[in-house]
Amino acid sequence: MATGTGSTDKPPVEKEQVQETVQQPEPGKFEPQIIGFLCNWCSYAGADLAGVSRIQYPSNLKVIRVMCSGSVDPILIVESLIRGADGVLVAGCHPGDCHYIKGNYYTKNRIKILKEIIKKTGIETERIKLEWVSASEGSKFASVVKEFTDKIRELGPSMVAGDQPNIDQLEGLYVLRNILEDFRLNVFITRMHEWIEDGNVYGDKLSEEQIMDHVNKVVDDEFLRTRILFATKEKALSVQTLSNIFKEPQQKVLEHLVTLRDRDLVRVEGTEEDAPLYIAQPQEGKRISTLPRWAQVERKSITISLANLGDVDPETRSYIARELLLTLRCYNCERRRSEVCHFSVCIRGLMSGVVE
Amino acid sequence: MAEGTIVLGGGIAGIQAALDLADSGIKTYLIEQSPSLGGKMAQLDKTFPTNDCAMCILSPKLVAASRHPNIDLMVNTEVMDISGEKGDFKVKVVKHARFVKEELCTGCGLCAEKCPKKVPNTFEQKLAQRKAIYVPFPQAVPLKYTIDKENCLFFTRGKCKICEKVCPADAPDFEQSDEEITLDVHSVIIAPGFKITDPAKLANYGYGIFPNVITSLEFERLLSASGPTGGEIRRPSDNKVPKSIGFIQCVGSRDRSIGHPYCSSVCCMLSIKEAMIAKEHYPDLQTQIFFMDMRAFGKEFDEYYMKAEKEHGIIFTRNNRISGLNEDPDNRNIDVVYIDEGQLTQEEFDLMVLSVGMDISEDVQKVCQKLNIELNPYNFSKTDIFSPLETSHEGIFVCGAFSGPKDIPDSVAQSSGAASKAIGIISEKTSREETFKYVEGKTYPVEKDVSGEEPRIGVFICRCGINIGGIVDVPSVVNYAKTLPGVAYAEENTYTCSQDTQVHIKEKIEELNLNRIMVAACTPRTHEPLFQNTLQESGLNPYLFEMSNIRDQCSWVHMKEPEKATQKAKDLVRMAIAKAQLIEALPRNKVDITPAALVIGGGVTGMQSALDLASFGFETHLIEKTAELGGVMNKIHYTLDGKDIQAFLKDMIQRVESSSNIKVHKNSEVVDVNGYIGNFNSTIKENGTESTIDHGVAIIATGGVEYEPTEYLYGKDPKIINQLTFEKGIVDGSKNSGTVAMIQCVGCRNDERPYCSRVCCTEAVKNAIKFKDLNPDNKVYIIFKDLRTYGFRELYYEEAARKGVLFIRYYDESPPQVTNENGLEVKVHDHFINDDISIKPDFLVLSAAILPNKDNEKLNKLFKVPLSKDKFFLEAHMKLRPLDFATDGVFLAGLAHSPKFLEECLGQASGAAARAATVLSKPSLETEGVVSWVDKDMCIGCKMCESVCAYAAIKVDEDEAVSKVTEALCKGCGTCAASCPNRAITLKHFTRPQLISQISAAIKASEEG
């Protein structure tokens, strides 16, 4: 049913009657704080129409106007939750109606993936809601707000809000915010629609499950990596220690540490019983990049300098060079050079390394 | 002195024409008889074939028309008289009294709330009530109340005037009288639209007698979320949600008995859409459409039709006209009797929708009498195939449904065409600069540089009479605002939008050296431009402005909770101020425009576009691939009404070749395109030699090609020919007698090409009549699927049938069989008599499909514009931007868009010229302030932004390997910013810090307050 109001056998209600449906909450009762990102052309106009039609709804929603729902970065949603929002509503034009042609398709996938990965923090996915509201759906807008507010009331206050936030969840959100900066994940989110509808550059259509599997893999990786970063922020730790903290095999921890070192996010600081100790690089004022160092420095091609190798015979030199190239991983999907990139994200051909 | 143009009619057709004219710097009077713009489109819920929400796409146009500095909007206004001639008309209009002072009314609606008199709401098709003081619909433009004199208690009984007492702005004025104005203009465009056939004329359908028989327009209102039932379908007799809905097609169309023998063109698609949307509301709903021919002839319509049948489970029942309906008196259901597989069948529906046709109202007929415009026998404007935009009165042009039933995109394209013709009248007598003299718009003082200054925010909080002030404690919000960081000044106003407050704001900016302004009032969607204008007049950059919506999204929706509303208003104000601290002046750069056009395709469409542009004074390059102009039209000899196409074509080619502004490039093709709107630089290869052309716009008019059939033994028997060859044979006398069979839909409406080629039915009918006229003993059989002679073409279908042409319908399951072993034979199964018919024709004529031009696939890459699934070009918006591409500065017309008739091509060609003129008329283009910005140090050149941008506005520079934004093309949607995997892109004015500041403020405010 399009409007979501009333059951099917009820006579049509006059608008004035709708106004009465707002319940007066009792004093001291939990008042949810809800942030709404509304696209300018449909949903914001729909919200205005609710006003013009004087349809009453709860006052808990605070609206932030954006030009297109496609511009709502999931990080903003996570930021809202970190800052103590009990719920976040994103509303845009119906699929196919986007004022900017296709912005809302991206929104759909972004929210879908965000909801999927927010589960890992323990925060209820229902705290995030995506709705399509057109400029003529004033009453739908009002009922969306009402239902969402009721839902959040039912869920209770966010564990992150208030003076004594749940540290685990809060840390989870910080981790999530970092993860959402991840290059690979963003590629997945943006390309998802295209891969499902039109296929990748090889013409293979991917299923949503396939993509979500990879997303989950990326997220799991990044979750662990970010937690490693958090753990090594104050004190240098060994692979063994980290492996014990996170209950993950040492091999896996080591692999992640290597990636993090590649990204210039951790460095080795001292040893403990011959095992190297890793510490997070201070990142003040610096944007954390999830790209390996070389990808940032050399844009057009990967250049690996063998200058420091010293005096080696040409044969050894070329052997090392070949080996190095083979061990290079795609910065997008972290596949090795010898593997075919399934998702065709290596648009720039960053894999074509040059050895000097 | 005559100036500009009058556009009569404020529906979508009139609005489009007015906007095109005004955007080209031409003074335009937009005249509407009712109190609001919007017309029929405003009443629609959704639009086919995209199921776009009608109001969502229409309302920005309404606002644009009402705010345009070159448009003088006159509602409640009627034309009385016209004198003079083209180039200098004097048009007398009467602006009827509204009894409300427009300049004072703020549209708050308090008057209507208190008005004691209820009246049936005509906008809602009388399914709801309104008051005697009213706006036609909530999104009305202008949003000003009107007193309906017929029903107002003061006017009818001499006392009441409650509205006057409650109006906080003193807007009602019972003394107001009609005002007569004479407008002196160069030309007139008439776009009065249509009315629906009065179904009361159709007593056999029981409309007005059986409550559960309603019209398609009433049904549209029931579907609308802002309609009388809030989008729930409830049948009139008992307010129950129907379980089954029937649709009867051709009610008031294709019906000679009521004087409407023409086809209304849109109702088939409209019913499919309504059935589809109804099923979206209630998935278990049963819907059945009773039709004669499914006229899904437009772009991607057939696919929509197939989707409706296969995916949505809508039942389509082909039948002769349904002769009548009956009501079951017990449950008030509607019975319909029809023939199903030869059997008389009866079916019962909870609700029956009459798909009513188009008609012309008496008011419009009267106006035409005053304007001295000839009408056709059915009261539509009389036009000619060769000049589809011209009425019988020189200098008065026509567009929209009044020139023949048509849907929205066809109307919009024609409206742009009419605008082009109107510009032509002006440019005939004056220079190019004089023609487009108002393009520059308003000039403002030089902007102050405030970049180094601390924010000094001026806060203005509107009471909006009692709309905000009656619920929100505005003084406490003002006091609260004063405590917030960065706020230098805060005050409240009765109406912040009023003219005197603008002066006051300017004084405050001056006095207190304010460098940012925040207004808390109604919605920025309608009022932001007004305040931005005030800032600009004070020498501030318009983006140093922020608005907070404490009326539409606060006081109006929390009327019963004043304390909470006040708290929320404080929160919203705090959020806006938080953002205001971070906003920056945004530069808007000027990009020079090369006043030249490149038109690709030398067929009639391309030639017409070139002729129009040349007549405005623009240098135009016409690129033709072959050695001669004229395209496919070279093979067509006469029109449906028997006029000589070749003579018309010859004259047109002569005009093109002799025009001093047109440079014709034959044997040429475009091989490279660089640049963007205003500044294209293209390379063409002419007779093998390459040269470059600078141009500001491009029009793609590449036409189509005829399908070479592989079906029905084509090419294997000289007696099997295509329609064009047959036409040639009729003209040269080689085919003048005998028996002819024609097979329709050869090569299209199949799995490979699911679209309809639109013209073939009519072409077949045309040639059949001509062949019959040569000798009445000639026999013609037309074997068809649906006969799609839409609009007035239906009359020729009738004529052909009357002259003895036999029409035999075939179905996909049993296509005709052609053999030539024992002489040519066509076998087809006729469902009517349920038997096979064998025809032994002298000629078999195949109506072959129109295919997209093969060059489309080259051009779409050169210009970076998309193709549709069927490989025709894909316009920016199927409904309202049929001639534009999403990429600015590139336009399309004619068969490049989709198959269509000559008259439609000519209309689109002129339309594309008018769209192009909106760009070329300006000396330079000002880019938007809200555009994307790339941090070069963060960008790694991954091209993700390039792939998500619908406007080709962001591209990776191959040399630097970083993305660059072409600001002239960027629409500021921010999709690239959110998609950038390395977060190197920022959408200005909506930056992450700005949005996060709003988020923080939203949460913090509540905690403190």
GROMACS .gro file of C-alpha atoms in nm, chain A residues 1-3 5-12 15 19-20 22-25 31 33 35 37-38 40-42 44-45 47-59 61-68 70-76 79-80 83-85 96-97 99-103 106 110 134-137 139 153 180-183 186-187 190-191 194 287 289-291 295 299-300 331 347-348 350, chain B residues 45 50-53 55-56 60 108-110 113 138-139 224-232 234 239 241 280-282 467 523-525 528 549 552-553 556-561 564 568 571-572 575 876 886 930 936-944 947-951 956 958-962 971-975 977-984 987 990 992 995-996 998-1000 1002-1003 1006-1007:
model
  192
    1MET     CA    1   0.000   0.000   0.000
    2ALA     CA    2   0.143   0.330  -0.100
    3THR     CA    3   0.056   0.556   0.182
    5THR     CA    4  -0.191   0.482   0.658
    6GLY     CA    5  -0.500   0.309   0.779
    7SER     CA    6  -0.635  -0.033   0.698
    8THR     CA    7  -0.810  -0.106   0.376
    9ASP     CA    8  -1.167  -0.117   0.498
   10LYS     CA    9  -1.169   0.210   0.683
   11PRO     CA   10  -1.352   0.501   0.524
   12PRO     CA   11  -1.125   0.784   0.412
   15LYS     CA   12  -0.710   1.546   0.711
   19GLN     CA   13  -0.396   1.561   1.315
   20GLU     CA   14  -0.539   1.398   1.624
   22VAL     CA   15  -0.019   1.250   1.739
   23GLN     CA   16   0.015   1.110   2.086
   24GLN     CA   17   0.111   1.334   2.370
   25PRO     CA   18   0.407   1.165   2.532
   31GLU     CA   19   1.235   1.156   2.340
   33GLN     CA   20   1.672   1.238   1.862
   35ILE     CA   21   1.833   1.319   1.210
   37PHE     CA   22   1.870   1.371   0.539
   38LEU     CA   23   1.613   1.481   0.282
   40ASN     CA   24   1.578   1.881  -0.202
   41TRP     CA   25   1.359   1.782  -0.494
   42CYS     CA   26   1.126   1.509  -0.370
   44TYR     CA   27   1.205   1.785   0.126
   45ALA     CA   28   0.918   1.897  -0.097
   47ALA     CA   29   0.789   1.731   0.396
   48ASP     CA   30   0.682   2.082   0.295
   49LEU     CA   31   0.357   1.943   0.159
   50ALA     CA   32   0.290   1.772   0.490
   51GLY     CA   33   0.320   2.118   0.640
   52VAL     CA   34   0.098   2.286   0.384
   53SER     CA   35  -0.160   2.012   0.447
   54ARG     CA   36  -0.112   2.057   0.825
   55ILE     CA   37  -0.057   1.688   0.880
   56GLN     CA   38   0.078   1.650   1.231
   57TYR     CA   39   0.372   1.428   1.318
   58PRO     CA   40   0.615   1.397   1.609
   59SER     CA   41   0.871   1.673   1.649
   61LEU     CA   42   1.304   1.467   1.347
   62LYS     CA   43   1.561   1.734   1.263
   63VAL     CA   44   1.598   1.773   0.893
   64ILE     CA   45   1.919   1.838   0.705
   65ARG     CA   46   1.852   1.934   0.346
   66VAL     CA   47   2.083   1.787   0.083
   67MET     CA   48   2.059   1.830  -0.292
   68CYS     CA   49   2.033   1.458  -0.369
   70GLY     CA   50   2.291   1.023  -0.361
   71SER     CA   51   2.517   1.273  -0.188
   72VAL     CA   52   2.452   1.130   0.158
   73ASP     CA   53   2.782   0.976   0.252
   74PRO     CA   54   2.730   0.680   0.490
   75ILE     CA   55   2.997   0.838   0.706
   76LEU     CA   56   2.750   1.116   0.785
   79GLU     CA   57   2.880   1.046   1.250
   80SER     CA   58   2.520   1.113   1.349
   83ARG     CA   59   2.717   1.207   1.817
   84GLY     CA   60   2.426   1.043   1.988
   85ALA     CA   61   2.144   1.035   1.735
   96GLY     CA   62   1.353   0.628  -1.141
   97ASP     CA   63   1.238   0.972  -1.023
   99HIS     CA   64   1.611   1.477  -1.023
  100TYR     CA   65   1.973   1.396  -1.103
  101ILE     CA   66   1.878   1.087  -1.307
  102LYS     CA   67   2.032   0.807  -1.100
  103GLY     CA   68   2.166   0.942  -0.772
  106TYR     CA   69   2.363   0.472  -0.525
  110ARG     CA   70   2.497   0.261   0.028
  134SER     CA   71   0.787   1.205  -0.349
  135ALA     CA   72   0.688   1.570  -0.360
  136SER     CA   73   0.322   1.474  -0.356
  137GLU     CA   74   0.347   1.237  -0.062
  139SER     CA   75   0.092   1.225   0.421
  153ARG     CA   76   1.094   0.484   2.094
  180LEU     CA   77   3.377   0.356   0.536
  181GLU     CA   78   3.680   0.544   0.416
  182ASP     CA   79   3.815   0.223   0.272
  183PHE     CA   80   3.885   0.242  -0.095
  186ASN     CA   81   3.361   0.240  -0.162
  187VAL     CA   82   3.430   0.088  -0.499
  190THR     CA   83   2.937   0.258  -0.602
  191ARG     CA   84   2.972  -0.014  -0.859
  194GLU     CA   85   2.622  -0.142  -1.237
  287ARG     CA   86   4.370   1.212   0.655
  289SER     CA   87   4.429   0.688   0.362
  290THR     CA   88   4.352   0.328   0.297
  291LEU     CA   89   4.576   0.320  -0.004
  295ALA     CA   90   4.960   0.405  -0.498
  299ARG     CA   91   4.954   0.794  -0.984
  300LYS     CA   92   5.000   0.666  -1.332
  331TYR     CA   93   4.513  -0.172  -0.423
  347ILE     CA   94   4.044   0.097  -1.414
  348ARG     CA   95   4.362   0.287  -1.415
  350LEU     CA   96   4.762   0.047  -1.155
  401ASP     CA   97  -0.055   1.129  -1.000
  406THR     CA   98   0.859   0.614  -1.629
  407ASN     CA   99   0.594   0.635  -1.356
  408ASP     CA  100   0.749   0.962  -1.247
  409CYS     CA  101   0.554   1.158  -0.989
  411MET     CA  102   0.400   1.699  -0.918
  412CYS     CA  103   0.766   1.629  -0.841
  416PRO     CA  104   1.008   2.316  -1.012
  464CYS     CA  105  -0.082   3.092   0.496
  465GLY     CA  106  -0.430   2.949   0.458
  466LEU     CA  107  -0.583   3.083   0.777
  469GLU     CA  108  -0.948   2.733   0.754
  494PRO     CA  109  -0.150   2.300  -0.218
  495GLN     CA  110   0.144   2.346  -0.457
  580SER     CA  111  -0.261   1.069  -0.582
  581ALA     CA  112  -0.101   1.072  -0.240
  582SER     CA  113  -0.213   1.433  -0.205
  583GLY     CA  114  -0.560   1.358  -0.340
  584PRO     CA  115  -0.890   1.337  -0.155
  585THR     CA  116  -0.825   0.990  -0.016
  586GLY     CA  117  -0.455   1.031   0.048
  587GLY     CA  118  -0.373   0.784  -0.226
  588GLU     CA  119  -0.613   0.512  -0.121
  590ARG     CA  120  -1.195   0.394  -0.245
  595ASN     CA  121  -1.575   0.395   0.043
  597VAL     CA  122  -1.123  -0.051  -0.146
  636GLU     CA  123   0.131  -0.115  -0.682
  637HIS     CA  124  -0.107   0.019  -0.418
  638TYR     CA  125  -0.288  -0.312  -0.381
  823ASN     CA  126   0.158   3.087   1.111
  879THR     CA  127   1.082   2.666   0.290
  880PRO     CA  128   1.406   2.747   0.108
  881ARG     CA  129   1.260   2.574  -0.196
  884GLU     CA  130   1.582   3.108  -0.082
  905ASN     CA  131   1.236   2.593   0.776
  908ASP     CA  132   0.632   2.403   0.682
  909GLN     CA  133   0.843   2.159   0.879
  912TRP     CA  134   0.252   2.372   1.078
  913VAL     CA  135   0.322   2.012   1.168
  914HIS     CA  136   0.340   2.051   1.545
  915MET     CA  137   0.040   2.280   1.592
  916LYS     CA  138  -0.086   2.092   1.893
  917GLU     CA  139   0.249   2.091   2.070
  920LYS     CA  140   0.787   2.114   2.138
  924LYS     CA  141   1.238   2.226   1.759
  927ASP     CA  142   1.713   2.327   1.732
  928LEU     CA  143   1.661   2.408   1.367
  931MET     CA  144   2.162   2.386   1.315
 1232ALA     CA  145   1.755   1.409  -2.036
 1242ALA     CA  146   2.160   1.547  -1.967
 1286VAL     CA  147   2.726   2.477  -0.575
 1292LYS     CA  148   4.418   1.716  -0.637
 1293ASP     CA  149   4.642   1.577  -0.366
 1294MET     CA  150   4.384   1.319  -0.269
 1295CYS     CA  151   4.264   1.222  -0.615
 1296ILE     CA  152   4.420   0.909  -0.754
 1297GLY     CA  153   4.242   0.925  -1.088
 1298CYS     CA  154   4.035   0.608  -1.041
 1299LYS     CA  155   3.751   0.746  -1.259
 1300MET     CA  156   3.478   0.643  -1.020
 1303SER     CA  157   3.124   0.682  -1.409
 1304VAL     CA  158   2.862   0.814  -1.164
 1305CYS     CA  159   2.822   1.160  -1.312
 1306ALA     CA  160   2.509   1.176  -1.524
 1307TYR     CA  161   2.615   1.506  -1.679
 1312VAL     CA  162   3.995   1.248  -1.533
 1314GLU     CA  163   4.479   1.206  -1.870
 1315ASP     CA  164   4.794   1.412  -1.835
 1316GLU     CA  165   4.769   1.491  -1.468
 1317ALA     CA  166   4.574   1.177  -1.379
 1318VAL     CA  167   4.341   1.370  -1.153
 1327LYS     CA  168   2.459   2.038  -1.142
 1328GLY     CA  169   2.576   2.013  -0.784
 1329CYS     CA  170   2.408   1.686  -0.691
 1330GLY     CA  171   2.708   1.562  -0.493
 1331THR     CA  172   2.688   1.204  -0.612
 1333ALA     CA  173   3.156   1.341  -0.373
 1334ALA     CA  174   2.980   1.058  -0.195
 1335SER     CA  175   3.116   0.804  -0.444
 1336CYS     CA  176   3.480   0.908  -0.438
 1337PRO     CA  177   3.659   0.613  -0.280
 1338ASN     CA  178   3.940   0.834  -0.161
 1339ARG     CA  179   3.713   1.122  -0.056
 1340ALA     CA  180   3.895   1.364  -0.278
 1343LEU     CA  181   3.039   1.938  -0.295
 1346PHE     CA  182   2.734   2.087   0.143
 1348ARG     CA  183   3.140   1.728   0.519
 1351LEU     CA  184   2.697   1.881   0.737
 1352ILE     CA  185   2.868   1.745   1.047
 1354GLN     CA  186   2.454   2.054   1.148
 1355ILE     CA  187   2.448   1.702   1.288
 1356SER     CA  188   2.635   1.809   1.601
 1358ALA     CA  189   2.099   1.897   1.608
 1359ILE     CA  190   2.199   1.666   1.890
 1362SER     CA  191   1.825   1.920   2.247
 1363GLU     CA  192   2.057   1.815   2.524
   0.00000   0.00000   0.00000
